[in-house]
Amino acid sequence: MTAPRLYLDHAATSPVRPATVAAMAGCWYGPAGNAASSHAEGRHARQLVDEAREHVAALVGALPAEVVFTAGATEASNLAVRGAAHARRAGGRHIVSTPIEHAATRRAVQALAVDGWQVRLLDVDGDGRVREDALRERFAHGTAVVSVIAGHNELGTLQPLAALADAAHAVGALLHLDAVQTAGYLDLADVPWDLLSLSAHKLGGPPGVGALLVRDLATLEPVGGQEKGYRRGTQDAPGALAFAAALAARPYDMERLADLRARLDDGVREAGGVVIGDGSPRLANIGAVALPGALSASLLVQYDLAGIAVSAGSACSSGKMK
């Protein structure tokens, strides 16, 4: 009898929930219609998208009108960073971020740097948390966007979100949070963000579906098309419904997750390993460890053969051992 595998790579992608599949199937097998069409079938599709928008907004204490559905968090973060920067370029051409962002945000910031924007990367400590002294130095006037990953996708480290918001807003900048790993695990309703990136497939939804939440749509440069003119392409009604269904089915026992992670941390230390980030607040659902003297590539093969799925880094850096 084959032993069951242990899947510990939800930060890369989470298995699709049955409720998600059911929601998509219901849309596929129901009345076909483009949400942009004015006939009955189109109005029905638009109603489904609007209902999904309400569910997604409720997750972070936002308004339905603030939700822009995207084809994943990469598009959402690019729309946030580049769209907000271009909309506010007359006020200055400065961007603030960190050196440990997800590749989607990092590349968007790099593209702006190529276009002549001045980029400041905030120093982080050994846990991956923005250093206090980096926040004491006032951001440059003319800063358009401060873009930071709220909860790190590899380390689980939580950033000082309130302090970052205060620093950004003090110079009139917008605060964009990559909340892909954080939403659903941490209450963000009281965080004064301006732009928030979300992804469905980290919460049991399908890959290729995401959302950008925007407090004020006037802060983005429109590109024309659907979703209030902020993205091109036909609205994905099944994807939006699946996203909403995944959120509705998402309740996690955070105390149990924290206990499991604590047990794992203790075991790693007892074996002579190092727990990364345990000196800072962390998400309960993500853990990072180092085993001195062991090559990550070799360990991954051994774990996989033993029926345990883990990763040496984020999926966006697959194949890279830096």
Short mmCIF file of C-alpha atoms in Angstrom, two decimals:
data_model
loop_
_atom_site.label_atom_id
_atom_site.label_comp_id
_atom_site.label_asym_id
_atom_site.label_seq_id
_atom_site.Cartn_x
_atom_site.Cartn_y
_atom_site.Cartn_z
CA MET A 1 0.00 0.00 0.00
CA THR A 2 1.45 3.36 -1.02
CA ALA A 3 1.93 5.79 1.85
CA PRO A 4 0.09 9.11 1.47
CA ARG A 5 2.22 12.07 0.44
CA LEU A 6 2.60 15.11 2.68
CA TYR A 7 2.12 18.31 0.70
CA LEU A 8 3.89 21.24 2.39
CA ASP A 9 4.07 23.67 -0.53
CA HIS A 10 0.83 25.61 -0.23
CA ALA A 11 2.79 28.87 -0.51
CA ALA A 12 3.50 27.88 -4.12
CA THR A 13 -0.04 26.74 -4.84
CA SER A 14 -2.82 25.37 -2.70
CA PRO A 15 -4.93 22.38 -3.82
CA VAL A 16 -8.18 23.48 -5.39
CA ARG A 17 -11.11 23.19 -3.00
CA PRO A 18 -14.26 21.22 -3.99
CA ALA A 19 -16.36 24.36 -3.48
CA THR A 20 -14.16 26.14 -6.02
CA VAL A 21 -14.64 23.43 -8.63
CA ALA A 22 -18.40 23.44 -8.02
CA ALA A 23 -18.59 27.22 -8.44
CA MET A 24 -16.75 27.13 -11.75
CA ALA A 25 -18.77 24.18 -13.03
CA GLY A 26 -22.00 25.95 -12.16
CA CYS A 27 -20.92 28.91 -14.23
CA TRP A 28 -19.70 26.81 -17.15
CA TYR A 29 -22.86 24.75 -17.33
CA GLY A 30 -25.21 27.63 -16.67
CA PRO A 31 -26.36 30.29 -19.15
CA ALA A 32 -23.41 31.35 -21.31
CA GLY A 33 -22.79 35.07 -21.49
CA ASN A 34 -20.15 37.76 -21.63
CA ALA A 35 -20.41 40.05 -18.61
CA ALA A 36 -19.93 43.05 -20.90
CA SER A 37 -22.97 42.16 -23.03
CA SER A 38 -26.32 43.83 -22.47
CA HIS A 39 -28.61 40.86 -23.17
CA ALA A 40 -30.07 38.64 -20.42
CA GLU A 41 -27.22 36.14 -20.54
CA GLY A 42 -24.67 38.93 -20.28
CA ARG A 43 -26.52 40.55 -17.39
CA HIS A 44 -26.55 37.19 -15.60
CA ALA A 45 -22.78 36.83 -16.02
CA ARG A 46 -22.26 40.40 -14.81
CA GLN A 47 -24.39 39.69 -11.75
CA LEU A 48 -22.23 36.68 -10.91
CA VAL A 49 -19.05 38.75 -11.24
CA ASP A 50 -20.52 41.49 -9.03
CA GLU A 51 -21.46 38.96 -6.37
CA ALA A 52 -17.92 37.58 -6.47
CA ARG A 53 -16.60 41.12 -6.14
CA GLU A 54 -18.59 41.55 -2.94
CA HIS A 55 -17.13 38.38 -1.40
CA VAL A 56 -13.55 39.31 -2.28
CA ALA A 57 -13.98 42.84 -0.92
CA ALA A 58 -15.37 41.52 2.35
CA LEU A 59 -12.15 39.55 2.94
CA VAL A 60 -10.13 42.71 3.59
CA GLY A 61 -12.81 45.17 4.63
CA ALA A 62 -13.01 46.88 1.25
CA LEU A 63 -15.87 47.98 -0.96
CA PRO A 64 -16.95 45.94 -4.01
CA ALA A 65 -16.25 48.94 -6.25
CA GLU A 66 -12.60 48.80 -5.13
CA VAL A 67 -12.02 45.30 -6.58
CA VAL A 68 -10.40 44.89 -9.99
CA PHE A 69 -10.22 41.25 -11.07
CA THR A 70 -7.00 40.24 -12.84
CA ALA A 71 -5.42 37.14 -14.37
CA GLY A 72 -3.35 36.53 -11.24
CA ALA A 73 -1.33 38.45 -8.68
CA THR A 74 1.53 39.17 -11.10
CA GLU A 75 -0.80 41.29 -13.21
CA ALA A 76 -2.30 42.84 -10.07
CA SER A 77 1.10 43.90 -8.69
CA ASN A 78 2.24 45.24 -12.06
CA LEU A 79 -0.98 47.22 -12.42
CA ALA A 80 -0.53 48.58 -8.91
CA VAL A 81 3.13 49.60 -9.14
CA ARG A 82 3.33 50.76 -12.73
CA GLY A 83 -0.24 52.00 -13.04
CA ALA A 84 -0.02 54.13 -9.90
CA ALA A 85 3.46 55.39 -10.76
CA HIS A 86 2.43 56.52 -14.23
CA ALA A 87 -0.74 58.15 -12.94
CA ARG A 88 1.28 60.17 -10.39
CA ARG A 89 4.48 60.85 -12.33
CA ALA A 90 3.79 64.60 -12.52
CA GLY A 91 4.29 64.81 -8.74
CA GLY A 92 7.68 63.11 -8.73
CA ARG A 93 9.46 60.00 -9.93
CA HIS A 94 10.46 58.15 -6.79
CA ILE A 95 9.58 54.55 -5.80
CA VAL A 96 10.24 52.82 -2.47
CA SER A 97 10.39 49.04 -2.11
CA THR A 98 12.56 46.33 -0.53
CA PRO A 99 15.21 43.94 -1.90
CA ILE A 100 13.17 40.86 -0.91
CA GLU A 101 10.01 41.42 -2.93
CA HIS A 102 8.32 38.74 -5.01
CA ALA A 103 9.64 38.70 -8.57
CA ALA A 104 6.40 40.23 -9.90
CA THR A 105 6.87 43.40 -7.84
CA ARG A 106 10.64 43.45 -8.16
CA ARG A 107 10.52 43.36 -11.94
CA ALA A 108 7.86 46.07 -12.07
CA VAL A 109 10.09 48.31 -9.95
CA GLN A 110 13.13 47.46 -12.10
CA ALA A 111 11.20 48.41 -15.23
CA LEU A 112 10.44 51.82 -13.73
CA ALA A 113 14.12 52.26 -12.85
CA VAL A 114 15.00 51.64 -16.50
CA ASP A 115 12.51 54.37 -17.41
CA GLY A 116 14.33 56.83 -15.17
CA TRP A 117 12.54 56.48 -11.84
CA GLN A 118 14.60 56.80 -8.66
CA VAL A 119 14.26 53.61 -6.60
CA ARG A 120 15.01 53.35 -2.90
CA LEU A 121 15.22 49.82 -1.46
CA LEU A 122 14.66 49.74 2.30
CA ASP A 123 17.18 47.78 4.35
CA VAL A 124 15.84 44.61 5.99
CA ASP A 125 17.24 42.70 8.96
CA GLY A 126 18.26 39.05 9.11
CA ASP A 127 14.61 38.04 9.53
CA GLY A 128 13.58 39.85 6.35
CA ARG A 129 11.79 42.66 8.20
CA VAL A 130 12.22 46.33 7.27
CA ARG A 131 14.65 47.88 9.72
CA GLU A 132 13.37 50.58 12.07
CA ASP A 133 16.19 52.96 11.13
CA ALA A 134 15.16 52.65 7.46
CA LEU A 135 11.74 53.99 8.39
CA ARG A 136 13.10 56.81 10.53
CA GLU A 137 14.68 58.35 7.43
CA ARG A 138 11.91 60.27 5.73
CA PHE A 139 10.94 59.14 2.24
CA ALA A 140 11.74 61.55 -0.56
CA HIS A 141 9.10 64.05 -1.56
CA GLY A 142 7.79 63.06 -4.96
CA THR A 143 7.54 59.39 -3.95
CA ALA A 144 4.62 57.96 -5.90
CA VAL A 145 4.40 54.40 -4.56
CA VAL A 146 5.75 52.42 -1.62
CA SER A 147 5.45 48.73 -2.55
CA VAL A 148 6.10 46.05 0.07
CA ILE A 149 5.26 42.37 0.51
CA ALA A 150 3.03 42.23 3.61
CA GLY A 151 3.90 38.67 4.62
CA HIS A 152 6.93 37.14 2.94
CA ASN A 153 6.27 34.20 0.64
CA GLU A 154 9.42 32.31 1.70
CA LEU A 155 10.14 33.49 5.24
CA GLY A 156 6.64 34.24 6.51
CA THR A 157 7.95 37.48 8.04
CA LEU A 158 5.35 40.19 8.61
CA GLN A 159 6.31 43.77 7.86
CA PRO A 160 5.54 46.76 10.15
CA LEU A 161 2.53 47.70 8.04
CA ALA A 162 1.24 50.58 10.17
CA ALA A 163 4.67 52.23 10.25
CA LEU A 164 5.09 51.77 6.50
CA ALA A 165 1.67 53.32 5.89
CA ASP A 166 2.54 56.31 8.09
CA ALA A 167 5.87 56.82 6.30
CA ALA A 168 4.27 56.56 2.85
CA HIS A 169 1.34 58.82 3.57
CA ALA A 170 3.57 61.43 5.24
CA VAL A 171 4.98 62.27 1.79
CA GLY A 172 1.74 61.70 -0.12
CA ALA A 173 2.76 58.31 -1.50
CA LEU A 174 0.46 55.34 -2.06
CA LEU A 175 1.08 52.12 -0.12
CA HIS A 176 0.87 48.95 -2.21
CA LEU A 177 0.87 45.68 -0.29
CA ASP A 178 1.54 42.33 -1.89
CA ALA A 179 -0.93 40.42 0.31
CA VAL A 180 -0.86 37.20 -1.70
CA GLN A 181 0.34 35.08 1.22
CA THR A 182 -1.25 37.23 3.92
CA ALA A 183 -4.90 37.53 2.92
CA GLY A 184 -6.98 34.86 4.59
CA TYR A 185 -4.40 34.33 7.32
CA LEU A 186 -4.13 37.84 8.76
CA ASP A 187 -6.77 40.52 9.26
CA LEU A 188 -5.88 43.48 7.05
CA ALA A 189 -9.06 45.48 7.62
CA ASP A 190 -7.34 47.99 9.93
CA VAL A 191 -4.25 48.49 7.75
CA PRO A 192 -4.43 51.81 5.82
CA TRP A 193 -3.32 50.40 2.46
CA ASP A 194 -4.07 52.05 -0.88
CA LEU A 195 -3.44 49.11 -3.24
CA LEU A 196 -3.62 45.41 -2.38
CA SER A 197 -2.68 42.41 -4.55
CA LEU A 198 -4.45 39.07 -4.03
CA SER A 199 -4.24 35.62 -5.63
CA ALA A 200 -6.85 32.86 -5.72
CA HIS A 201 -4.59 29.84 -5.94
CA LYS A 202 -2.97 30.48 -2.57
CA LEU A 203 -6.37 29.97 -0.94
CA GLY A 204 -7.71 26.93 -2.74
CA GLY A 205 -8.84 28.74 -5.87
CA PRO A 206 -7.67 28.19 -9.45
CA PRO A 207 -4.36 29.51 -10.82
CA GLY A 208 -4.58 32.49 -13.13
CA VAL A 209 -7.12 34.43 -11.08
CA GLY A 210 -6.26 37.40 -8.89
CA ALA A 211 -7.45 40.80 -7.83
CA LEU A 212 -6.14 44.28 -7.19
CA LEU A 213 -8.00 46.25 -4.56
CA VAL A 214 -7.79 49.98 -5.08
CA ARG A 215 -9.02 52.55 -2.57
CA ASP A 216 -9.26 55.23 -5.26
CA LEU A 217 -9.37 54.19 -8.91
CA ALA A 218 -8.21 57.65 -9.91
CA THR A 219 -4.76 56.72 -8.55
CA LEU A 220 -4.24 54.28 -11.45
CA GLU A 221 -3.59 55.00 -15.09
CA PRO A 222 -6.32 53.20 -17.08
CA VAL A 223 -5.33 51.00 -19.99
CA GLY A 224 -8.79 50.61 -21.52
CA GLY A 225 -11.05 47.58 -21.70
CA GLN A 226 -12.86 45.69 -18.96
CA GLU A 227 -12.86 46.02 -15.17
CA LYS A 228 -13.64 49.72 -15.14
CA GLY A 229 -11.11 50.24 -17.91
CA TYR A 230 -8.14 48.97 -15.94
CA ARG A 231 -7.43 45.75 -17.80
CA ARG A 232 -7.97 44.31 -21.25
CA GLY A 233 -9.69 41.02 -22.02
CA THR A 234 -13.04 39.42 -21.35
CA GLN A 235 -14.08 39.27 -17.70
CA ASP A 236 -13.50 35.79 -16.28
CA ALA A 237 -16.83 35.06 -14.60
CA PRO A 238 -15.96 31.43 -13.68
CA GLY A 239 -12.63 32.55 -12.26
CA ALA A 240 -14.19 35.33 -10.19
CA LEU A 241 -16.79 32.93 -8.83
CA ALA A 242 -14.11 30.38 -7.98
CA PHE A 243 -12.09 33.06 -6.16
CA ALA A 244 -15.14 34.00 -4.08
CA ALA A 245 -15.93 30.35 -3.34
CA ALA A 246 -12.38 29.71 -2.17
CA LEU A 247 -12.59 32.68 0.18
CA ALA A 248 -15.95 31.57 1.55
CA ALA A 249 -14.54 28.10 2.28
CA ARG A 250 -11.25 29.36 3.63
CA PRO A 251 -11.65 29.36 7.48
CA TYR A 252 -8.40 28.10 8.94
CA ASP A 253 -7.65 27.14 12.52
CA MET A 254 -4.83 29.62 13.01
CA GLU A 255 -4.03 28.37 16.50
CA ARG A 256 -3.55 24.85 15.15
CA LEU A 257 -1.37 26.14 12.31
CA ALA A 258 0.76 28.12 14.75
CA ASP A 259 1.12 25.04 16.97
CA LEU A 260 2.17 22.85 14.02
CA ARG A 261 4.72 25.40 12.90
CA ALA A 262 6.07 25.70 16.47
CA ARG A 263 6.48 21.92 16.67
CA LEU A 264 8.32 21.94 13.35
CA ASP A 265 10.59 24.76 14.54
CA ASP A 266 11.41 22.85 17.74
CA GLY A 267 12.23 19.72 15.78
CA VAL A 268 14.51 21.63 13.42
CA ARG A 269 16.42 23.19 16.32
CA GLU A 270 16.80 19.84 18.06
CA ALA A 271 18.30 18.45 14.85
CA GLY A 272 20.84 21.28 14.70
CA GLY A 273 19.00 23.33 12.12
CA VAL A 274 18.23 27.04 12.07
CA VAL A 275 14.75 28.57 12.02
CA ILE A 276 14.80 31.69 9.87
CA GLY A 277 12.74 34.68 10.89
CA ASP A 278 11.76 33.52 14.36
CA GLY A 279 12.95 36.81 15.83
CA SER A 280 10.11 38.70 14.12
CA PRO A 281 6.33 38.36 13.77
CA ARG A 282 5.55 35.66 11.22
CA LEU A 283 2.63 34.14 9.39
CA ALA A 284 1.58 30.89 11.05
CA ASN A 285 1.29 29.10 7.72
CA ILE A 286 4.84 29.66 6.39
CA GLY A 287 8.13 28.44 7.81
CA ALA A 288 11.70 28.69 6.57
CA VAL A 289 14.60 26.65 7.89
CA ALA A 290 18.28 26.15 7.11
CA LEU A 291 20.15 22.90 7.65
CA PRO A 292 23.86 23.77 7.78
CA GLY A 293 26.06 21.55 5.67
CA ALA A 294 23.19 20.20 3.57
CA LEU A 295 22.58 21.14 -0.07
CA SER A 296 19.01 22.20 -0.69
CA ALA A 297 18.87 20.43 -4.07
CA SER A 298 19.88 17.13 -2.47
CA LEU A 299 17.44 17.55 0.40
CA LEU A 300 14.53 18.27 -1.93
CA VAL A 301 15.13 15.01 -3.78
CA GLN A 302 15.33 13.06 -0.54
CA TYR A 303 12.15 14.65 0.83
CA ASP A 304 10.32 14.02 -2.42
CA LEU A 305 11.33 10.36 -2.43
CA ALA A 306 10.12 10.14 1.17
CA GLY A 307 6.72 11.51 0.11
CA ILE A 308 7.15 15.08 1.39
CA ALA A 309 6.66 18.06 -0.94
CA VAL A 310 8.68 21.12 0.07
CA SER A 311 10.54 23.85 -1.82
CA ALA A 312 13.89 25.57 -1.51
CA GLY A 313 12.36 28.89 -2.52
CA SER A 314 9.42 30.49 -4.23
CA ALA A 315 8.06 28.99 -7.43
CA CYS A 316 9.05 32.13 -9.34
CA SER A 317 12.71 31.32 -8.62
CA SER A 318 12.40 27.64 -9.52
CA GLY A 319 15.71 26.17 -10.62
CA LYS A 320 17.73 28.91 -8.97
CA MET A 321 19.76 27.98 -5.90
CA LYS A 322 20.90 31.47 -4.91
#
